[in-house]
Amino acid sequence: MTTALFSEDQRDALQELTNIGMGQAGASVAAVLGEFVQLSVPRILVLKPALIPAALERIVGAEKVTAVRQGFHGDLRGEAVVVFGAAHCRELADLMGYDDSLDEAAERELLLDVSNVLVGACLGGLAEQISAEMGFSAPSLMASEAEVATLLDVSRMDSPCALFVEVNFRLEKRSFACHLVMLLPEDQILVLRDAIDRFLASL
């Protein structure tokens, strides 16, 4: 694991900034679902791409998952991945008031909508704190009921390291949970680090 890209102060600041973005995302999801959302403390790792699948598996476990990816661009470029367990998809459908079992198209639409709210609020909140302009591509289904280890094709990541920011969302009274992972290549980690320095200097 490569950690030298961030000083302790920079890492602490990133964790706090991500926390603020998460709070906004949690409030947005709570408004959509009508349930209180519990948030984890964000975990921030700088990893070699080959280590990312194992890190994902530690978070999610061995269950098969469905995942949505959404790219972001502007002052900061990267990709967000929202990972749902299969049982959690059904719980989400129940929460949203679907009485009957969802067909595949409706389930996909539901996951895309929730992912879009999460990613937009969480990363938008982070971008706002560091005065960064950020746009988002449309979310797309990345995998359905797949093994966690197969989600990301790390052989196509040409960066020697990536920023792995993990955020977990749970509903207080339900079993529903999902995991948001933000991936940034090394050149974008440096852009983010400079933005964090400017943020710290402005305090």
PDB file of C-alpha atoms in Angstrom:
ATOM      1  CA  MET A   1       0.000   0.000   0.000  1.00  0.00           C
ATOM      2  CA  THR A   2       1.293   3.453  -0.903  1.00  0.00           C
ATOM      3  CA  THR A   3       0.513   6.052   1.730  1.00  0.00           C
ATOM      4  CA  ALA A   4       3.185   8.703   1.148  1.00  0.00           C
ATOM      5  CA  LEU A   5       0.965  10.645  -1.284  1.00  0.00           C
ATOM      6  CA  PHE A   6      -0.909  12.171   1.681  1.00  0.00           C
ATOM      7  CA  SER A   7       0.441  13.663   4.878  1.00  0.00           C
ATOM      8  CA  GLU A   8      -1.453  12.886   8.080  1.00  0.00           C
ATOM      9  CA  ASP A   9      -3.062  16.353   8.010  1.00  0.00           C
ATOM     10  CA  GLN A  10      -4.137  15.912   4.389  1.00  0.00           C
ATOM     11  CA  ARG A  11      -5.601  12.474   5.113  1.00  0.00           C
ATOM     12  CA  ASP A  12      -7.488  13.785   8.167  1.00  0.00           C
ATOM     13  CA  ALA A  13      -8.844  16.693   6.106  1.00  0.00           C
ATOM     14  CA  LEU A  14      -9.944  14.360   3.292  1.00  0.00           C
ATOM     15  CA  GLN A  15     -11.690  12.117   5.800  1.00  0.00           C
ATOM     16  CA  GLU A  16     -13.541  15.099   7.286  1.00  0.00           C
ATOM     17  CA  LEU A  17     -14.458  16.495   3.855  1.00  0.00           C
ATOM     18  CA  THR A  18     -15.737  13.074   2.778  1.00  0.00           C
ATOM     19  CA  ASN A  19     -17.702  12.889   6.023  1.00  0.00           C
ATOM     20  CA  ILE A  20     -19.459  16.150   5.152  1.00  0.00           C
ATOM     21  CA  GLY A  21     -20.279  14.862   1.667  1.00  0.00           C
ATOM     22  CA  MET A  22     -21.559  11.610   3.172  1.00  0.00           C
ATOM     23  CA  GLY A  23     -23.800  13.523   5.549  1.00  0.00           C
ATOM     24  CA  GLN A  24     -25.358  15.313   2.589  1.00  0.00           C
ATOM     25  CA  ALA A  25     -25.761  12.012   0.743  1.00  0.00           C
ATOM     26  CA  GLY A  26     -27.307  10.365   3.803  1.00  0.00           C
ATOM     27  CA  ALA A  27     -29.808  13.204   4.140  1.00  0.00           C
ATOM     28  CA  SER A  28     -30.688  12.952   0.426  1.00  0.00           C
ATOM     29  CA  VAL A  29     -31.255   9.192   0.622  1.00  0.00           C
ATOM     30  CA  ALA A  30     -33.212   9.527   3.861  1.00  0.00           C
ATOM     31  CA  ALA A  31     -35.503  12.047   2.125  1.00  0.00           C
ATOM     32  CA  VAL A  32     -36.056   9.640  -0.799  1.00  0.00           C
ATOM     33  CA  LEU A  33     -36.599   6.526   1.335  1.00  0.00           C
ATOM     34  CA  GLY A  34     -38.224   8.055   4.404  1.00  0.00           C
ATOM     35  CA  GLU A  35     -35.833   6.205   6.734  1.00  0.00           C
ATOM     36  CA  PHE A  36     -32.940   7.335   8.943  1.00  0.00           C
ATOM     37  CA  VAL A  37     -29.568   6.550   7.329  1.00  0.00           C
ATOM     38  CA  GLN A  38     -26.561   5.424   9.383  1.00  0.00           C
ATOM     39  CA  LEU A  39     -23.139   6.274   7.978  1.00  0.00           C
ATOM     40  CA  SER A  40     -19.777   4.645   8.533  1.00  0.00           C
ATOM     41  CA  VAL A  41     -16.600   6.607   9.106  1.00  0.00           C
ATOM     42  CA  PRO A  42     -15.071   6.895   5.614  1.00  0.00           C
ATOM     43  CA  ARG A  43     -12.028   4.724   5.075  1.00  0.00           C
ATOM     44  CA  ILE A  44      -9.298   6.142   2.850  1.00  0.00           C
ATOM     45  CA  LEU A  45      -6.620   3.971   1.291  1.00  0.00           C
ATOM     46  CA  VAL A  46      -4.095   4.525  -1.463  1.00  0.00           C
ATOM     47  CA  LEU A  47      -3.736   1.147  -3.136  1.00  0.00           C
ATOM     48  CA  LYS A  48      -2.032  -0.483  -6.055  1.00  0.00           C
ATOM     49  CA  PRO A  49      -4.820  -1.421  -8.508  1.00  0.00           C
ATOM     50  CA  ALA A  50      -4.128  -5.154  -8.041  1.00  0.00           C
ATOM     51  CA  LEU A  51      -5.091  -4.830  -4.347  1.00  0.00           C
ATOM     52  CA  ILE A  52      -8.462  -3.149  -4.971  1.00  0.00           C
ATOM     53  CA  PRO A  53     -10.541  -6.336  -5.551  1.00  0.00           C
ATOM     54  CA  ALA A  54      -9.363  -7.792  -2.215  1.00  0.00           C
ATOM     55  CA  ALA A  55     -10.188  -4.498  -0.462  1.00  0.00           C
ATOM     56  CA  LEU A  56     -13.678  -4.583  -1.984  1.00  0.00           C
ATOM     57  CA  GLU A  57     -14.154  -8.179  -0.879  1.00  0.00           C
ATOM     58  CA  ARG A  58     -13.224  -7.273   2.712  1.00  0.00           C
ATOM     59  CA  ILE A  59     -15.955  -4.613   2.739  1.00  0.00           C
ATOM     60  CA  VAL A  60     -18.724  -6.547   1.024  1.00  0.00           C
ATOM     61  CA  GLY A  61     -17.965 -10.140   1.966  1.00  0.00           C
ATOM     62  CA  ALA A  62     -18.316 -13.196  -0.223  1.00  0.00           C
ATOM     63  CA  GLU A  63     -21.924 -12.614  -1.326  1.00  0.00           C
ATOM     64  CA  LYS A  64     -22.731 -11.921  -4.956  1.00  0.00           C
ATOM     65  CA  VAL A  65     -23.306  -8.257  -5.656  1.00  0.00           C
ATOM     66  CA  THR A  66     -24.846  -5.853  -8.101  1.00  0.00           C
ATOM     67  CA  ALA A  67     -22.856  -2.718  -8.859  1.00  0.00           C
ATOM     68  CA  VAL A  68     -23.433   0.638 -10.523  1.00  0.00           C
ATOM     69  CA  ARG A  69     -20.618   2.804 -11.862  1.00  0.00           C
ATOM     70  CA  GLN A  70     -20.698   6.546 -12.434  1.00  0.00           C
ATOM     71  CA  GLY A  71     -17.869   8.633 -13.806  1.00  0.00           C
ATOM     72  CA  PHE A  72     -17.150  12.176 -12.677  1.00  0.00           C
ATOM     73  CA  HIS A  73     -15.162  14.857 -14.476  1.00  0.00           C
ATOM     74  CA  GLY A  74     -14.164  18.491 -14.310  1.00  0.00           C
ATOM     75  CA  ASP A  75     -11.562  19.695 -11.809  1.00  0.00           C
ATOM     76  CA  LEU A  76     -11.409  16.114 -10.525  1.00  0.00           C
ATOM     77  CA  ARG A  77     -11.763  12.980 -12.667  1.00  0.00           C
ATOM     78  CA  GLY A  78     -12.454   9.449 -11.539  1.00  0.00           C
ATOM     79  CA  GLU A  79     -15.109   6.848 -11.025  1.00  0.00           C
ATOM     80  CA  ALA A  80     -17.560   6.053  -8.258  1.00  0.00           C
ATOM     81  CA  VAL A  81     -18.852   2.508  -7.777  1.00  0.00           C
ATOM     82  CA  VAL A  82     -21.913   1.738  -5.647  1.00  0.00           C
ATOM     83  CA  VAL A  83     -22.121  -1.915  -4.566  1.00  0.00           C
ATOM     84  CA  PHE A  84     -25.378  -3.571  -3.464  1.00  0.00           C
ATOM     85  CA  GLY A  85     -25.883  -7.082  -2.069  1.00  0.00           C
ATOM     86  CA  ALA A  86     -28.623  -9.084  -3.844  1.00  0.00           C
ATOM     87  CA  ALA A  87     -30.869  -9.247  -0.756  1.00  0.00           C
ATOM     88  CA  HIS A  88     -30.465  -5.516  -0.265  1.00  0.00           C
ATOM     89  CA  CYS A  89     -31.896  -4.861  -3.735  1.00  0.00           C
ATOM     90  CA  ARG A  90     -35.128  -6.582  -2.666  1.00  0.00           C
ATOM     91  CA  GLU A  91     -35.205  -4.619   0.590  1.00  0.00           C
ATOM     92  CA  LEU A  92     -34.784  -1.409  -1.370  1.00  0.00           C
ATOM     93  CA  ALA A  93     -37.689  -2.318  -3.658  1.00  0.00           C
ATOM     94  CA  ASP A  94     -39.890  -2.912  -0.619  1.00  0.00           C
ATOM     95  CA  LEU A  95     -38.863   0.436   0.845  1.00  0.00           C
ATOM     96  CA  MET A  96     -39.747   2.234  -2.360  1.00  0.00           C
ATOM     97  CA  GLY A  97     -43.237   0.730  -2.256  1.00  0.00           C
ATOM     98  CA  TYR A  98     -42.969  -1.948  -4.931  1.00  0.00           C
ATOM     99  CA  ASP A  99     -45.467  -4.588  -3.817  1.00  0.00           C
ATOM    100  CA  ASP A 100     -44.754  -7.195  -6.450  1.00  0.00           C
ATOM    101  CA  SER A 101     -41.403  -8.649  -7.307  1.00  0.00           C
ATOM    102  CA  LEU A 102     -39.524  -6.263  -9.553  1.00  0.00           C
ATOM    103  CA  ASP A 103     -38.779  -7.142 -13.119  1.00  0.00           C
ATOM    104  CA  GLU A 104     -35.173  -6.735 -14.212  1.00  0.00           C
ATOM    105  CA  ALA A 105     -35.678  -3.353 -15.910  1.00  0.00           C
ATOM    106  CA  ALA A 106     -37.471  -1.812 -12.895  1.00  0.00           C
ATOM    107  CA  GLU A 107     -34.809  -3.092 -10.489  1.00  0.00           C
ATOM    108  CA  ARG A 108     -32.052  -1.672 -12.658  1.00  0.00           C
ATOM    109  CA  GLU A 109     -33.819   1.702 -12.798  1.00  0.00           C
ATOM    110  CA  LEU A 110     -34.224   1.709  -9.012  1.00  0.00           C
ATOM    111  CA  LEU A 111     -30.531   0.973  -8.397  1.00  0.00           C
ATOM    112  CA  LEU A 112     -29.438   3.597 -10.920  1.00  0.00           C
ATOM    113  CA  ASP A 113     -31.664   6.209  -9.259  1.00  0.00           C
ATOM    114  CA  VAL A 114     -30.402   5.484  -5.730  1.00  0.00           C
ATOM    115  CA  SER A 115     -26.780   5.382  -6.915  1.00  0.00           C
ATOM    116  CA  ASN A 116     -27.210   8.693  -8.716  1.00  0.00           C
ATOM    117  CA  VAL A 117     -28.539  10.342  -5.530  1.00  0.00           C
ATOM    118  CA  LEU A 118     -25.716   8.881  -3.412  1.00  0.00           C
ATOM    119  CA  VAL A 119     -22.855   9.715  -5.766  1.00  0.00           C
ATOM    120  CA  GLY A 120     -24.145  13.177  -6.674  1.00  0.00           C
ATOM    121  CA  ALA A 121     -24.674  14.207  -3.053  1.00  0.00           C
ATOM    122  CA  CYS A 122     -21.527  12.620  -1.611  1.00  0.00           C
ATOM    123  CA  LEU A 123     -19.053  13.746  -4.280  1.00  0.00           C
ATOM    124  CA  GLY A 124     -20.912  16.991  -4.907  1.00  0.00           C
ATOM    125  CA  GLY A 125     -20.577  17.748  -1.188  1.00  0.00           C
ATOM    126  CA  LEU A 126     -16.847  16.995  -1.309  1.00  0.00           C
ATOM    127  CA  ALA A 127     -16.391  19.139  -4.434  1.00  0.00           C
ATOM    128  CA  GLU A 128     -18.250  22.039  -2.834  1.00  0.00           C
ATOM    129  CA  GLN A 129     -15.940  22.003   0.210  1.00  0.00           C
ATOM    130  CA  ILE A 130     -12.795  22.214  -1.927  1.00  0.00           C
ATOM    131  CA  SER A 131     -14.320  24.654  -4.465  1.00  0.00           C
ATOM    132  CA  ALA A 132     -14.005  22.154  -7.317  1.00  0.00           C
ATOM    133  CA  GLU A 133     -16.248  22.057 -10.376  1.00  0.00           C
ATOM    134  CA  MET A 134     -17.516  18.519 -10.945  1.00  0.00           C
ATOM    135  CA  GLY A 135     -19.878  16.972 -13.471  1.00  0.00           C
ATOM    136  CA  PHE A 136     -21.238  13.432 -13.612  1.00  0.00           C
ATOM    137  CA  SER A 137     -21.864  10.968 -16.397  1.00  0.00           C
ATOM    138  CA  ALA A 138     -25.090   8.955 -16.361  1.00  0.00           C
ATOM    139  CA  PRO A 139     -24.861   5.956 -13.995  1.00  0.00           C
ATOM    140  CA  SER A 140     -24.705   2.543 -15.644  1.00  0.00           C
ATOM    141  CA  LEU A 141     -25.117  -1.012 -14.416  1.00  0.00           C
ATOM    142  CA  MET A 142     -21.659  -2.508 -14.069  1.00  0.00           C
ATOM    143  CA  ALA A 143     -22.494  -6.044 -12.921  1.00  0.00           C
ATOM    144  CA  SER A 144     -25.507  -7.996 -11.725  1.00  0.00           C
ATOM    145  CA  GLU A 145     -25.179 -10.772  -9.125  1.00  0.00           C
ATOM    146  CA  ALA A 146     -21.470 -11.070  -9.806  1.00  0.00           C
ATOM    147  CA  GLU A 147     -18.501 -12.157  -7.711  1.00  0.00           C
ATOM    148  CA  VAL A 148     -16.896  -9.139  -6.009  1.00  0.00           C
ATOM    149  CA  ALA A 149     -13.454 -10.085  -7.283  1.00  0.00           C
ATOM    150  CA  THR A 150     -14.648  -9.758 -10.906  1.00  0.00           C
ATOM    151  CA  LEU A 151     -16.192  -6.276 -10.589  1.00  0.00           C
ATOM    152  CA  LEU A 152     -13.169  -4.232 -11.634  1.00  0.00           C
ATOM    153  CA  ASP A 153     -10.791  -5.026 -14.452  1.00  0.00           C
ATOM    154  CA  VAL A 154      -7.672  -3.797 -12.694  1.00  0.00           C
ATOM    155  CA  SER A 155      -5.471  -4.838 -15.608  1.00  0.00           C
ATOM    156  CA  ARG A 156      -6.886  -1.829 -17.496  1.00  0.00           C
ATOM    157  CA  MET A 157      -5.899   0.637 -14.765  1.00  0.00           C
ATOM    158  CA  ASP A 158      -2.696   2.217 -16.024  1.00  0.00           C
ATOM    159  CA  SER A 159      -2.039   4.214 -12.858  1.00  0.00           C
ATOM    160  CA  PRO A 160       0.483   2.754 -10.365  1.00  0.00           C
ATOM    161  CA  CYS A 161      -1.901   3.571  -7.525  1.00  0.00           C
ATOM    162  CA  ALA A 162      -5.475   4.628  -6.906  1.00  0.00           C
ATOM    163  CA  LEU A 163      -7.294   6.416  -4.111  1.00  0.00           C
ATOM    164  CA  PHE A 164      -9.885   4.083  -2.605  1.00  0.00           C
ATOM    165  CA  VAL A 165     -12.467   5.915  -0.497  1.00  0.00           C
ATOM    166  CA  GLU A 166     -15.022   3.600   1.092  1.00  0.00           C
ATOM    167  CA  VAL A 167     -18.331   4.804   2.505  1.00  0.00           C
ATOM    168  CA  ASN A 168     -21.070   2.547   3.895  1.00  0.00           C
ATOM    169  CA  PHE A 169     -24.731   3.507   4.146  1.00  0.00           C
ATOM    170  CA  ARG A 170     -27.194   1.542   6.292  1.00  0.00           C
ATOM    171  CA  LEU A 171     -30.813   2.111   7.159  1.00  0.00           C
ATOM    172  CA  GLU A 172     -31.548   2.152  10.885  1.00  0.00           C
ATOM    173  CA  LYS A 173     -34.616  -0.112  10.807  1.00  0.00           C
ATOM    174  CA  ARG A 174     -33.889  -2.234   7.748  1.00  0.00           C
ATOM    175  CA  SER A 175     -31.239  -4.644   6.552  1.00  0.00           C
ATOM    176  CA  PHE A 176     -30.547  -2.483   3.493  1.00  0.00           C
ATOM    177  CA  ALA A 177     -26.934  -1.379   3.079  1.00  0.00           C
ATOM    178  CA  CYS A 178     -24.738  -0.330   0.211  1.00  0.00           C
ATOM    179  CA  HIS A 179     -21.130   0.668  -0.240  1.00  0.00           C
ATOM    180  CA  LEU A 180     -19.810   3.614  -2.216  1.00  0.00           C
ATOM    181  CA  VAL A 181     -16.218   3.444  -3.434  1.00  0.00           C
ATOM    182  CA  MET A 182     -14.510   6.392  -5.113  1.00  0.00           C
ATOM    183  CA  LEU A 183     -11.552   5.566  -7.345  1.00  0.00           C
ATOM    184  CA  LEU A 184      -9.037   8.196  -8.446  1.00  0.00           C
ATOM    185  CA  PRO A 185      -5.896   7.537 -10.544  1.00  0.00           C
ATOM    186  CA  GLU A 186      -2.568   8.845  -9.287  1.00  0.00           C
ATOM    187  CA  ASP A 187      -2.530  12.090 -11.299  1.00  0.00           C
ATOM    188  CA  GLN A 188      -5.954  12.965  -9.879  1.00  0.00           C
ATOM    189  CA  ILE A 189      -4.822  12.126  -6.337  1.00  0.00           C
ATOM    190  CA  LEU A 190      -2.226  14.879  -6.776  1.00  0.00           C
ATOM    191  CA  VAL A 191      -4.935  17.306  -7.983  1.00  0.00           C
ATOM    192  CA  LEU A 192      -7.039  16.413  -4.938  1.00  0.00           C
ATOM    193  CA  ARG A 193      -4.049  16.823  -2.626  1.00  0.00           C
ATOM    194  CA  ASP A 194      -3.424  20.351  -3.961  1.00  0.00           C
ATOM    195  CA  ALA A 195      -7.113  21.203  -3.489  1.00  0.00           C
ATOM    196  CA  ILE A 196      -6.961  19.935   0.112  1.00  0.00           C
ATOM    197  CA  ASP A 197      -3.874  22.094   0.746  1.00  0.00           C
ATOM    198  CA  ARG A 198      -5.753  25.159  -0.538  1.00  0.00           C
ATOM    199  CA  PHE A 199      -8.700  24.245   1.687  1.00  0.00           C
ATOM    200  CA  LEU A 200      -6.441  23.886   4.749  1.00  0.00           C
ATOM    201  CA  ALA A 201      -4.695  27.202   3.957  1.00  0.00           C
ATOM    202  CA  SER A 202      -8.066  28.958   3.833  1.00  0.00           C
ATOM    203  CA  LEU A 203      -9.064  27.886   7.352  1.00  0.00           C
TER     204      LEU A 203
END
